[in-house]
Amino acid sequence: MEKEQRTVRPKTTTNDGGGVDTKTSQNKASRQSLRSSNSGSSIVSRPGERDRRPSHSGDSMAPKPKNNPKPSPSPSRPPPPIEDLFASLNKHIQRSEYKQAVKVANQVLGIAPGDEDAIRCKVVALIKSDSIEDALTTIQSAKNLPIDFSFFKAYCLYRQNKLDEALDSIKSKERSTPTMLLESQILYRQGKVDACADIYQKLQKSNMESLEVNAIASLVVAGRASEVQGILDAFRVKATSSFELAYNTACSLIDREKHLDAEQLLLSARRIGQETLLEENLDADEVEIELSPIAVQLAYVQQIFGRRQEAIEAYTGIITRNLSDESSLAVAVNNLVALKGPKEVSDGLRKIDRLKDKDAQNFQLSHTVELKLLRKQREAIYTNRVLLLLHANKMDQAREIVACLPDMFPNSVTPILLQAAVLVRENKAGKAEEILGQFAEKFPDKSKTVLLARAQVAAAAGHPLVAAESLSKIPDIQHMPATVATLVALKERAGDIDGAAAILNSAIQWWSNAMTEDNKLSSIMPEAASFMLRHGRQQEAARLYEELVKSHGSVEAMAGLITTVARVDIGKAEAYEKKLKPLPGLKGINVESLEKTSGAKQDESSLRRGLAEAHEESKSKEKTKKKRKRKPRYPKGFDPAHPGPPPDPERWLPKRERSSYRPKRKDKRAAQVRGSQGAVAREKHDAGASGANSSAPSSTLNQASSSKGASQNSAAEKPKPSKSSRKKSRN
C-alpha cells in the first residue's frame, strides 16, 4: 500500500571544531497495498533516511579575541567577563546541556546584543533541545544582522512539516553537502523519492557516515530496488555491516519478491541490533522500541507466506506492549486491521482510533504520526478507516472524512474513489459515475484507475453502455483478451450486437498487425467465430475459421470450419472434411450400414442390471408422483372472490389470552359504606343472632310432628310432603 518511516534513537557526536552534530531518526519507509476489497489495505515497512540536524561548525567554541564592550553600570554586582561566559557556553555544549547553553547565550547577548557567535550557538542549542518554535523566533529577531540563517530556518520548517516553505528557504543557499542532505530529506518527506535518490548518488564520493543507509532507503522507496546491490558495491559495504543497512536491504528484497531471503536478513538485522544496542547500555524496553520496525516487517513477511495466525499474534503483541515508535505502531495497527478484514469492524475502528488526535473533534491523525509518516502512508490509514466505516454503515462519519481527503491529498486518485464508494453505498450509482467521469476528463494522466472503477460501478448498477464506454477510453488495455471479452459481454447485454462484432474485428486486426511473441490471435479468433455463429452470422464465422485454419492449421479450427460451412454449403464442407486426417481403425467401417443397424448387442448381465435399475426408477417415480389437488371446500354462503375482511388470527386463543381482552370491572357501589363502620357491623351481628333463634324451635316442632306421623301411618303409604314442609326442610 503506502510508505512508512521509522525513527532510530538519536546519537550525538561532537565535531572537531567544538560544534555539535546530532544524527537522529533513521526514518524507515514502508510499502502499503491499497485494495478495494473487504480486507482493506496493508503497510509494509520500508527503509528510510537518517535525519541529520544542522551543526554549528567553527574553529572552536572558545571566544575569539574581541574588544570587550563597556558593560552597563549595575548598582549590584557586575556581570561576569564575556570570556568566562563563552567558556561556560562551550562546556555546556560539550556536555549536551543545551538548555543551560541557551541560558548562557542569553547572558552573552545581554552584554553584547549583536554577537554573532552567541546568536548562532543559541539557535543551534534551541534546535538540539527540540525548541523549534523558539529557534524560529530567534532567527526572525536576528534578520537585521549580517548572519545567514536560511539553512537553520529551512531545517526548522522541515521539523514543523512545512516542507514547501523549507524547500523555498534552502534554494537560495549554495549547494553544499549539508544543504544537499537537507534537501534530500525534504524531498523524501514529500514523496519525491526519485529526486532524493539522485541527490544521494551525487553524494557517493563524500565521506559521510551512514550515507549508504539513506541512499538504499531512497532507492527502495523510489521502486528501484534492483539498484541496491550496485550501491552496496559502490560503497564497498556488506548488508550486515549494521542493523539499519540490513533492514533496508531486506526491504529491497521484499520489493523484489525474494521473501525467504528477506526473512533471513531481517532475523540477522534483529540479532545485530540487539548486540549493538546492548553494548550501548540500553535497557530491554529501549532495545525493543529501537527494533520495533524489524518486528513489524517480520510480521508482514509471515503475512506474505500465509502464516496468518502468526502475523496476527505478532501485530497484536506489538500493539499491546506499546513498546514501539509512533510510525511502527501505526504500521502494525493498519496491517492488523487489513489482515483481519471487515469481520471485526468495531475492533478495527477502535484500533485505528489509537492513532487519532485526541483534541480533534473529527478523526484526524495525531501530530507525531503526521510527521513520522509519508503522505501515502497517511492516505492508506484514512482509506482503511473509511472502508471500515462503510462496512459499519456509519455513513455520516465516512462522508466527513471523504470531504477532507481532496485537500489533504490533492494529487491522489484515492479521494475520488472513496467518494464514489460512499455514493454507491447510498444507492447513488449514477452520481458516482458522473463524478468519476468528470475526474477522468480533468486528469487524463490519472484516468486509468478511475475509468476502471467507473466501469465496475456502471456494470454492477445495470448500465452496460456506460461501462463499455469507460473501458473503451483506456487505450493500453483495449485489445487485451480480458478487456475484449468484457466489452463484448457488455455490448451483448445492451443489445448492441454490431458494436460487439466491431470490437472483435478491431481486436483481430490489431493482433494480426502486432509483432509480438505472445500473440493472442489464436485465442481471440475462435471466440469471435463462436460469437458470429451464435448470432446467425455464418458467413463471417466461416471466414474467421478459414483464416484460423490457414494461419494455425489446428484440428479444432478445421472441425469448427466444417460444422459452420455445413449450414450454408454442404459441398464445401465435404471438401474440407476430406482434409481431415482419418482416425486409426475406422477404415473398414461402412457408415451407411452402421446407421441401419439397431446398435451394438448388450451383455446379458449388463442388460439385467439395466432392467433392474429401470424398474427401481419407475417405482421411485410412482412413489414420488404428486397427489391430485382437490378443490377446496368452502362453507355455505362463502364467496372466494369476495372473502370480506380476514378472520381474526387470535380466534383460536382463549379470551383471556387475546390482545383485545379487557377484564370486567367490579361494581364499586356494592362496597359503599354509609354511616359509621362500627354501627354497621353491630347491626349485622344482631340480625344474624335473631334469625338463628327464631329458626331453632320451628325445626324442633317439625321433627316431632314428622316422627309422630310416621309412627301412626307406618302400615299405610307414606304421603308426599307439602310445599310448606319442603320450604321448612331447606331451612
PDB file of N, CA and C in Angstrom, residues 579-616:
ATOM      1  N   LYS A 579      -9.983 -33.146 -45.914  1.00  0.00           N
ATOM      2  CA  LYS A 579      -8.638 -32.733 -45.485  1.00  0.00           C
ATOM      3  C   LYS A 579      -8.318 -33.207 -44.071  1.00  0.00           C
ATOM      4  N   LEU A 580      -9.346 -33.664 -43.369  1.00  0.00           N
ATOM      5  CA  LEU A 580      -9.097 -34.166 -42.025  1.00  0.00           C
ATOM      6  C   LEU A 580      -8.351 -35.491 -42.084  1.00  0.00           C
ATOM      7  N   LYS A 581      -7.459 -35.717 -41.184  1.00  0.00           N
ATOM      8  CA  LYS A 581      -6.727 -36.974 -41.136  1.00  0.00           C
ATOM      9  C   LYS A 581      -7.664 -38.067 -40.658  1.00  0.00           C
ATOM     10  N   PRO A 582      -7.626 -39.250 -41.313  1.00  0.00           N
ATOM     11  CA  PRO A 582      -8.518 -40.350 -40.873  1.00  0.00           C
ATOM     12  C   PRO A 582      -8.094 -40.881 -39.510  1.00  0.00           C
ATOM     13  N   LEU A 583      -9.092 -41.262 -38.751  1.00  0.00           N
ATOM     14  CA  LEU A 583      -8.812 -41.838 -37.443  1.00  0.00           C
ATOM     15  C   LEU A 583      -8.388 -43.287 -37.603  1.00  0.00           C
ATOM     16  N   PRO A 584      -7.433 -43.747 -36.834  1.00  0.00           N
ATOM     17  CA  PRO A 584      -6.987 -45.153 -36.974  1.00  0.00           C
ATOM     18  C   PRO A 584      -8.077 -46.118 -36.532  1.00  0.00           C
ATOM     19  N   GLY A 585      -8.264 -47.227 -37.353  1.00  0.00           N
ATOM     20  CA  GLY A 585      -9.237 -48.255 -37.007  1.00  0.00           C
ATOM     21  C   GLY A 585     -10.612 -48.031 -37.593  1.00  0.00           C
ATOM     22  N   LEU A 586     -10.802 -46.986 -38.383  1.00  0.00           N
ATOM     23  CA  LEU A 586     -12.119 -46.703 -38.953  1.00  0.00           C
ATOM     24  C   LEU A 586     -12.168 -46.926 -40.464  1.00  0.00           C
ATOM     25  N   LYS A 587     -11.143 -47.559 -41.035  1.00  0.00           N
ATOM     26  CA  LYS A 587     -11.142 -47.737 -42.491  1.00  0.00           C
ATOM     27  C   LYS A 587     -12.162 -48.768 -42.942  1.00  0.00           C
ATOM     28  N   GLY A 588     -12.348 -49.850 -42.204  1.00  0.00           N
ATOM     29  CA  GLY A 588     -13.234 -50.925 -42.638  1.00  0.00           C
ATOM     30  C   GLY A 588     -14.666 -50.768 -42.195  1.00  0.00           C
ATOM     31  N   ILE A 589     -15.074 -49.659 -41.757  1.00  0.00           N
ATOM     32  CA  ILE A 589     -16.428 -49.450 -41.255  1.00  0.00           C
ATOM     33  C   ILE A 589     -17.253 -48.761 -42.326  1.00  0.00           C
ATOM     34  N   ASN A 590     -18.414 -49.353 -42.609  1.00  0.00           N
ATOM     35  CA  ASN A 590     -19.360 -48.758 -43.551  1.00  0.00           C
ATOM     36  C   ASN A 590     -20.352 -47.921 -42.742  1.00  0.00           C
ATOM     37  N   VAL A 591     -20.318 -46.657 -42.972  1.00  0.00           N
ATOM     38  CA  VAL A 591     -21.133 -45.754 -42.158  1.00  0.00           C
ATOM     39  C   VAL A 591     -22.612 -45.986 -42.429  1.00  0.00           C
ATOM     40  N   GLU A 592     -23.001 -46.225 -43.716  1.00  0.00           N
ATOM     41  CA  GLU A 592     -24.415 -46.393 -44.051  1.00  0.00           C
ATOM     42  C   GLU A 592     -24.986 -47.649 -43.393  1.00  0.00           C
ATOM     43  N   SER A 593     -24.249 -48.755 -43.424  1.00  0.00           N
ATOM     44  CA  SER A 593     -24.740 -49.982 -42.784  1.00  0.00           C
ATOM     45  C   SER A 593     -24.782 -49.830 -41.269  1.00  0.00           C
ATOM     46  N   LEU A 594     -23.856 -49.068 -40.723  1.00  0.00           N
ATOM     47  CA  LEU A 594     -23.848 -48.837 -39.279  1.00  0.00           C
ATOM     48  C   LEU A 594     -25.078 -48.056 -38.847  1.00  0.00           C
ATOM     49  N   GLU A 595     -25.521 -47.129 -39.704  1.00  0.00           N
ATOM     50  CA  GLU A 595     -26.718 -46.353 -39.370  1.00  0.00           C
ATOM     51  C   GLU A 595     -27.972 -47.219 -39.430  1.00  0.00           C
ATOM     52  N   LYS A 596     -27.984 -48.254 -40.287  1.00  0.00           N
ATOM     53  CA  LYS A 596     -29.177 -49.100 -40.424  1.00  0.00           C
ATOM     54  C   LYS A 596     -29.303 -50.125 -39.299  1.00  0.00           C
ATOM     55  N   THR A 597     -28.227 -50.441 -38.634  1.00  0.00           N
ATOM     56  CA  THR A 597     -28.291 -51.438 -37.564  1.00  0.00           C
ATOM     57  C   THR A 597     -29.002 -50.863 -36.349  1.00  0.00           C
ATOM     58  N   SER A 598     -29.454 -51.802 -35.478  1.00  0.00           N
ATOM     59  CA  SER A 598     -30.162 -51.371 -34.274  1.00  0.00           C
ATOM     60  C   SER A 598     -29.208 -51.016 -33.149  1.00  0.00           C
ATOM     61  N   GLY A 599     -27.942 -51.144 -33.385  1.00  0.00           N
ATOM     62  CA  GLY A 599     -26.955 -50.803 -32.367  1.00  0.00           C
ATOM     63  C   GLY A 599     -26.213 -52.028 -31.891  1.00  0.00           C
ATOM     64  N   ALA A 600     -25.242 -51.844 -31.057  1.00  0.00           N
ATOM     65  CA  ALA A 600     -24.424 -52.951 -30.562  1.00  0.00           C
ATOM     66  C   ALA A 600     -25.183 -53.774 -29.545  1.00  0.00           C
ATOM     67  N   LYS A 601     -24.861 -55.119 -29.523  1.00  0.00           N
ATOM     68  CA  LYS A 601     -25.503 -56.012 -28.572  1.00  0.00           C
ATOM     69  C   LYS A 601     -24.971 -55.750 -27.170  1.00  0.00           C
ATOM     70  N   GLN A 602     -25.909 -55.863 -26.250  1.00  0.00           N
ATOM     71  CA  GLN A 602     -25.517 -55.658 -24.865  1.00  0.00           C
ATOM     72  C   GLN A 602     -25.241 -56.994 -24.193  1.00  0.00           C
ATOM     73  N   ASP A 603     -24.391 -56.978 -23.217  1.00  0.00           N
ATOM     74  CA  ASP A 603     -24.118 -58.163 -22.410  1.00  0.00           C
ATOM     75  C   ASP A 603     -25.352 -58.479 -21.568  1.00  0.00           C
ATOM     76  N   GLU A 604     -25.604 -59.785 -21.349  1.00  0.00           N
ATOM     77  CA  GLU A 604     -26.815 -60.170 -20.617  1.00  0.00           C
ATOM     78  C   GLU A 604     -26.806 -59.631 -19.193  1.00  0.00           C
ATOM     79  N   SER A 605     -25.657 -59.697 -18.535  1.00  0.00           N
ATOM     80  CA  SER A 605     -25.585 -59.201 -17.154  1.00  0.00           C
ATOM     81  C   SER A 605     -25.846 -57.702 -17.107  1.00  0.00           C
ATOM     82  N   SER A 606     -25.242 -56.984 -18.045  1.00  0.00           N
ATOM     83  CA  SER A 606     -25.471 -55.534 -18.070  1.00  0.00           C
ATOM     84  C   SER A 606     -26.919 -55.227 -18.439  1.00  0.00           C
ATOM     85  N   LEU A 607     -27.526 -56.104 -19.305  1.00  0.00           N
ATOM     86  CA  LEU A 607     -28.921 -55.894 -19.673  1.00  0.00           C
ATOM     87  C   LEU A 607     -29.831 -56.087 -18.462  1.00  0.00           C
ATOM     88  N   ARG A 608     -29.568 -57.177 -17.674  1.00  0.00           N
ATOM     89  CA  ARG A 608     -30.395 -57.400 -16.477  1.00  0.00           C
ATOM     90  C   ARG A 608     -30.213 -56.263 -15.468  1.00  0.00           C
ATOM     91  N   ARG A 609     -28.981 -55.824 -15.337  1.00  0.00           N
ATOM     92  CA  ARG A 609     -28.737 -54.734 -14.396  1.00  0.00           C
ATOM     93  C   ARG A 609     -29.450 -53.464 -14.847  1.00  0.00           C
ATOM     94  N   GLY A 610     -29.467 -53.229 -16.132  1.00  0.00           N
ATOM     95  CA  GLY A 610     -30.148 -52.044 -16.642  1.00  0.00           C
ATOM     96  C   GLY A 610     -31.651 -52.137 -16.436  1.00  0.00           C
ATOM     97  N   LEU A 611     -32.210 -53.381 -16.650  1.00  0.00           N
ATOM     98  CA  LEU A 611     -33.650 -53.547 -16.432  1.00  0.00           C
ATOM     99  C   LEU A 611     -34.015 -53.342 -14.959  1.00  0.00           C
ATOM    100  N   ALA A 612     -33.176 -53.855 -14.061  1.00  0.00           N
ATOM    101  CA  ALA A 612     -33.450 -53.689 -12.627  1.00  0.00           C
ATOM    102  C   ALA A 612     -33.415 -52.213 -12.245  1.00  0.00           C
ATOM    103  N   GLU A 613     -32.440 -51.507 -12.792  1.00  0.00           N
ATOM    104  CA  GLU A 613     -32.355 -50.077 -12.488  1.00  0.00           C
ATOM    105  C   GLU A 613     -33.561 -49.332 -13.033  1.00  0.00           C
ATOM    106  N   ALA A 614     -34.010 -49.741 -14.236  1.00  0.00           N
ATOM    107  CA  ALA A 614     -35.175 -49.085 -14.818  1.00  0.00           C
ATOM    108  C   ALA A 614     -36.424 -49.372 -13.989  1.00  0.00           C
ATOM    109  N   HIS A 615     -36.530 -50.625 -13.477  1.00  0.00           N
ATOM    110  CA  HIS A 615     -37.682 -50.980 -12.650  1.00  0.00           C
ATOM    111  C   HIS A 615     -37.696 -50.162 -11.354  1.00  0.00           C
ATOM    112  N   GLU A 616     -36.516 -50.061 -10.723  1.00  0.00           N
ATOM    113  CA  GLU A 616     -36.435 -49.268  -9.488  1.00  0.00           C
ATOM    114  C   GLU A 616     -36.745 -47.803  -9.757  1.00  0.00           C
TER     115      GLU A 616
END
